[in-house]
Short mmCIF file of C-alpha atoms in Angstrom, two decimals:
data_model
loop_
_atom_site.label_atom_id
_atom_site.label_comp_id
_atom_site.label_asym_id
_atom_site.label_seq_id
_atom_site.Cartn_x
_atom_site.Cartn_y
_atom_site.Cartn_z
CA MET A 1 -23.24 -6.33 -6.46
CA ARG A 2 -22.09 -8.67 -9.22
CA ARG A 3 -21.00 -12.25 -9.66
CA SER A 4 -17.66 -12.90 -11.37
CA PRO A 5 -14.88 -15.48 -11.47
CA THR A 6 -12.50 -15.78 -8.52
CA PRO A 7 -8.87 -14.83 -9.31
CA ALA A 8 -6.28 -17.58 -9.07
CA HIS A 9 -4.80 -18.10 -5.59
CA ALA A 10 -7.44 -15.86 -3.96
CA PRO A 11 -9.40 -17.05 -0.91
CA THR A 12 -12.46 -19.06 -1.88
CA THR A 13 -15.91 -19.69 -0.47
CA ASP A 14 -14.78 -23.26 0.23
CA SER A 15 -11.81 -22.06 2.27
CA LEU A 16 -14.13 -19.69 4.16
CA LEU A 17 -16.46 -22.60 4.96
CA GLU A 18 -13.67 -24.91 6.07
CA GLY A 19 -12.27 -22.24 8.37
CA SER A 20 -15.62 -21.41 9.97
CA ALA A 21 -16.54 -22.67 13.43
CA TRP A 22 -19.94 -24.00 12.34
CA PHE A 23 -19.26 -25.75 9.00
CA PRO A 24 -16.97 -28.65 10.07
CA ALA A 25 -19.48 -29.59 12.79
CA LEU A 26 -22.25 -30.27 10.23
CA GLY A 27 -23.16 -33.71 9.03
CA PRO A 28 -22.04 -34.85 5.54
CA GLU A 29 -25.46 -34.19 3.96
CA ALA A 30 -25.59 -30.68 5.38
CA ARG A 31 -22.04 -29.84 4.30
CA ALA A 32 -22.81 -31.04 0.77
CA ARG A 33 -25.98 -28.93 0.55
CA VAL A 34 -24.21 -25.82 1.84
CA ARG A 35 -21.41 -26.24 -0.71
CA GLU A 36 -23.87 -26.84 -3.55
CA GLU A 37 -26.19 -23.91 -2.86
CA THR A 38 -23.88 -21.20 -1.49
CA ARG A 39 -22.82 -18.72 -4.15
CA GLU A 40 -20.32 -15.88 -4.22
CA ALA A 41 -20.74 -12.24 -5.21
CA GLN A 42 -18.30 -9.40 -5.73
CA VAL A 43 -19.16 -6.07 -4.13
CA PRO A 44 -17.14 -3.11 -5.47
CA ALA A 45 -15.86 -0.49 -3.02
CA GLY A 46 -18.69 1.87 -2.08
CA ALA A 47 -21.43 -0.47 -3.30
CA ALA A 48 -24.08 -2.04 -1.09
CA LEU A 49 -24.26 -5.74 -0.38
CA CYS A 50 -27.72 -5.08 1.06
CA ARG A 51 -29.73 -2.02 2.05
CA MET A 52 -32.04 -1.06 4.89
CA GLY A 53 -35.54 -2.17 3.92
CA ASP A 54 -34.40 -5.12 1.79
CA ALA A 55 -36.16 -8.42 2.32
CA PRO A 56 -33.75 -10.97 3.84
CA GLN A 57 -32.68 -13.50 1.24
CA HIS A 58 -29.21 -14.65 2.35
CA TRP A 59 -26.84 -15.26 5.22
CA TYR A 60 -23.50 -13.66 4.38
CA GLY A 61 -19.84 -14.53 4.88
CA THR A 62 -16.89 -12.31 3.96
CA VAL A 63 -14.47 -14.23 1.72
CA GLU A 64 -12.19 -11.30 0.96
CA GLY A 65 -12.20 -7.55 1.59
CA LEU A 66 -13.84 -5.38 4.23
CA LEU A 67 -17.39 -4.13 4.64
CA LYS A 68 -19.13 -1.93 7.19
CA TRP A 69 -22.48 -2.39 8.87
CA SER A 70 -24.18 1.00 9.22
CA VAL A 71 -27.46 2.83 9.75
CA SER A 72 -28.30 6.11 7.99
CA SER A 73 -30.88 8.78 8.75
CA ALA A 74 -33.05 10.66 6.28
CA ASP A 75 -30.81 13.74 6.55
CA GLY A 76 -27.71 11.79 5.48
CA ARG A 77 -26.10 11.15 8.85
CA SER A 78 -24.84 7.63 9.48
CA VAL A 79 -23.58 5.49 12.34
CA THR A 80 -21.22 2.58 11.71
CA LEU A 81 -22.09 -0.44 13.83
CA GLY A 82 -18.94 -2.41 12.99
CA GLY A 83 -16.63 -3.89 10.42
CA LEU A 84 -17.20 -7.19 8.63
CA SER A 85 -13.79 -8.61 7.83
CA VAL A 86 -12.59 -11.92 6.37
CA GLY A 87 -14.18 -14.87 8.17
CA SER A 88 -17.22 -12.90 9.38
CA TRP A 89 -20.71 -14.40 9.04
CA TYR A 90 -23.63 -12.00 9.45
CA GLY A 91 -27.28 -11.32 8.76
CA GLU A 92 -28.67 -14.09 10.97
CA GLY A 93 -30.72 -11.71 13.12
CA THR A 94 -32.79 -10.45 10.21
CA LEU A 95 -33.33 -13.97 8.89
CA LEU A 96 -34.48 -15.20 12.29
CA ARG A 97 -36.84 -12.27 12.75
CA GLY A 98 -38.19 -12.52 9.20
CA VAL A 99 -38.39 -8.76 8.75
CA ALA A 100 -36.85 -6.22 6.39
CA ARG A 101 -33.21 -5.35 7.01
CA THR A 102 -32.66 -2.48 9.43
CA ALA A 103 -29.11 -1.57 8.34
CA ASP A 104 -26.94 -1.19 5.25
CA VAL A 105 -23.88 -3.34 4.53
CA ILE A 106 -21.45 -1.34 2.38
CA ALA A 107 -18.10 -2.45 0.95
CA LEU A 108 -15.22 -0.27 2.14
CA ARG A 109 -13.05 -1.87 -0.52
CA ASP A 110 -13.58 -4.37 -3.33
CA SER A 111 -14.92 -7.43 -1.52
CA ARG A 112 -16.14 -10.94 -2.18
CA VAL A 113 -19.00 -12.35 -0.13
CA ALA A 114 -20.51 -15.83 0.19
CA LEU A 115 -24.30 -15.91 -0.12
CA MET A 116 -26.13 -18.74 1.62
CA PRO A 117 -29.83 -18.80 0.63
CA ALA A 118 -32.30 -18.17 3.44
CA GLU A 119 -33.89 -21.57 2.79
CA VAL A 120 -30.59 -23.35 3.46
CA PHE A 121 -30.00 -21.26 6.58
CA GLU A 122 -33.42 -22.23 7.95
CA TRP A 123 -32.94 -25.90 7.04
CA LEU A 124 -29.63 -25.94 8.94
CA ARG A 125 -31.21 -24.25 11.93
CA VAL A 126 -33.97 -26.86 12.09
CA HIS A 127 -31.98 -30.00 11.28
CA GLU A 128 -28.45 -29.37 12.58
CA ARG A 129 -28.22 -28.93 16.34
CA SER A 130 -24.62 -27.73 16.15
CA PHE A 131 -25.67 -24.91 13.82
CA GLY A 132 -28.32 -23.73 16.26
CA GLU A 133 -25.74 -23.74 19.04
CA PHE A 134 -23.38 -21.71 16.85
CA LEU A 135 -26.08 -19.11 16.18
CA LEU A 136 -26.81 -18.76 19.89
CA ARG A 137 -23.14 -18.12 20.61
CA GLN A 138 -22.83 -15.80 17.60
CA ILE A 139 -25.76 -13.62 18.66
CA ASN A 140 -24.51 -13.51 22.27
CA GLU A 141 -21.02 -12.44 21.19
CA ARG A 142 -22.40 -9.80 18.85
CA MET A 143 -24.72 -8.38 21.51
CA HIS A 144 -21.86 -8.23 24.01
CA TRP A 145 -19.71 -6.37 21.47
CA PHE A 146 -22.48 -3.89 20.64
CA LEU A 147 -23.07 -3.13 24.31
CA GLY A 148 -19.35 -2.55 24.71
CA ASN A 149 -19.33 -0.22 21.72
CA PHE A 150 -22.24 1.78 23.12
CA ALA A 151 -20.40 2.26 26.39
CA ALA A 152 -17.11 3.01 24.63
CA HIS A 153 -18.53 5.85 22.53
CA HIS A 154 -19.88 7.50 25.67
CA LEU A 155 -17.07 6.79 28.12
CA LEU A 156 -13.77 6.33 26.29
CA ASP A 157 -11.44 8.79 24.61
CA THR A 158 -10.65 8.88 20.88
CA ASP A 159 -7.52 6.72 21.19
CA SER A 160 -9.47 3.98 22.97
CA ASN A 161 -12.31 4.07 20.44
CA VAL A 162 -9.85 3.75 17.54
CA ALA A 163 -8.06 0.93 19.37
CA ARG A 164 -11.41 -0.78 19.88
CA ALA A 165 -12.24 -0.52 16.17
CA LEU A 166 -8.95 -2.26 15.35
CA VAL A 167 -9.39 -4.88 18.07
CA GLY A 168 -12.88 -5.58 16.78
CA LEU A 169 -11.44 -6.83 13.49
CA PHE A 170 -9.64 -9.55 15.49
CA HIS A 171 -12.62 -10.76 17.49
CA PRO A 172 -11.92 -14.52 17.73
CA TRP A 173 -15.55 -15.50 17.20
CA LEU A 174 -17.06 -12.80 15.00
CA HIS A 175 -14.03 -12.12 12.77
CA PRO A 176 -11.74 -15.14 12.99
CA GLY A 177 -9.91 -14.69 9.67
CA SER A 178 -8.01 -11.43 10.20
CA ASP A 179 -4.29 -11.20 9.53
CA PRO A 180 -2.01 -8.99 11.70
CA HIS A 181 -1.43 -6.88 8.60
CA LEU A 182 -4.70 -5.13 7.86
CA GLN A 183 -5.07 -3.82 4.33
CA VAL A 184 -7.21 -1.01 5.65
CA SER A 185 -6.92 2.74 5.16
CA GLN A 186 -7.00 5.31 7.91
CA GLU A 187 -10.28 6.58 6.45
CA GLU A 188 -11.78 3.11 6.81
CA ILE A 189 -10.66 2.93 10.45
CA ALA A 190 -12.26 6.33 11.01
CA HIS A 191 -15.56 4.94 9.67
CA LEU A 192 -15.33 1.89 11.93
CA SER A 193 -14.42 3.89 15.04
CA GLY A 194 -17.07 6.56 14.54
CA VAL A 195 -14.67 9.52 14.71
CA SER A 196 -13.50 12.07 12.15
CA ARG A 197 -10.64 11.17 9.83
CA GLN A 198 -8.43 13.85 11.38
CA ARG A 199 -8.99 12.63 14.94
CA CYS A 200 -8.54 9.02 13.82
CA ASN A 201 -5.23 9.80 12.10
CA ALA A 202 -3.92 11.53 15.24
CA ALA A 203 -5.01 8.59 17.41
CA LEU A 204 -3.34 6.07 15.09
CA LYS A 205 -0.08 8.02 15.30
CA ARG A 206 -0.24 7.90 19.11
CA LEU A 207 -0.97 4.16 19.07
CA ALA A 208 1.99 3.70 16.73
CA ALA A 209 4.22 5.78 19.01
CA ASP A 210 3.24 3.44 21.86
CA GLY A 211 4.43 0.45 19.82
CA LEU A 212 0.98 -1.10 19.38
CA ILE A 213 0.70 -0.73 15.60
CA GLU A 214 2.78 0.17 12.56
CA ILE A 215 1.29 2.51 9.98
CA GLU A 216 2.33 1.55 6.47
CA TYR A 217 1.45 2.51 2.95
CA GLY A 218 -1.90 0.90 2.22
CA GLY A 219 -2.39 -0.68 5.61
CA ILE A 220 -1.77 -1.09 9.32
CA THR A 221 0.07 -3.91 11.07
CA VAL A 222 -0.95 -4.74 14.62
CA THR A 223 2.30 -5.49 16.46
CA ASP A 224 0.91 -5.82 20.00
CA LEU A 225 -2.67 -7.11 19.96
CA ALA A 226 -2.69 -7.74 23.72
CA GLY A 227 -1.55 -4.19 24.37
CA LEU A 228 -4.14 -2.85 21.94
CA ARG A 229 -6.85 -4.78 23.77
CA ARG A 230 -5.77 -3.20 27.06
CA ARG A 231 -6.38 0.20 25.45
CA ALA A 232 -9.87 -0.88 24.38
CA PRO A 233 -11.67 -2.34 27.43
CA ASP A 234 -14.23 -5.02 26.59
#
């Protein structure tokens, strides 16, 4: 993970903050402190933003790119818990518990991430009622999504699991910044859906044949989000 200048015309930490549900509801003093103390880091594709066992030091927000939240075993097997796309804020559970991180966050492509210090996070939680209310809703939405994922992997077919991985990147609360055109590879979708690349590619072709998505060079465009959601029961 490294800090570096932001390219011209790229999304910024300030634009991430302004577009977040929690930031505009803060008081002027709180907004000023968040802006002053939040920094940005670049995470190259394949690198870790944070690792299992790390002490919690920041709350994170994805400014640009795509990361995955995953757990690995000692023998090298891994389970992807979800994608962390533009607009996502995450890591609050570990900060609230005050324990070492229990999952890895890995960049699937070159990404930029906002880093809010743990001290600022805790100050907001104590002094800004609206922030506490946001966290309660955030944790509830995330828990609901995880329960749905657990059921999906046991009950749904491959097409539905791949559809659910795509739909998850458009969750209105957890991932509010996604564009209909996802600059995401089929391999990345396979990681997020928890299926092999071959099975994922076949499922994407069937979803495209049904008119729900368009597969393009370097990305996927969701053309019928409502239809895709019907294929991925919540």
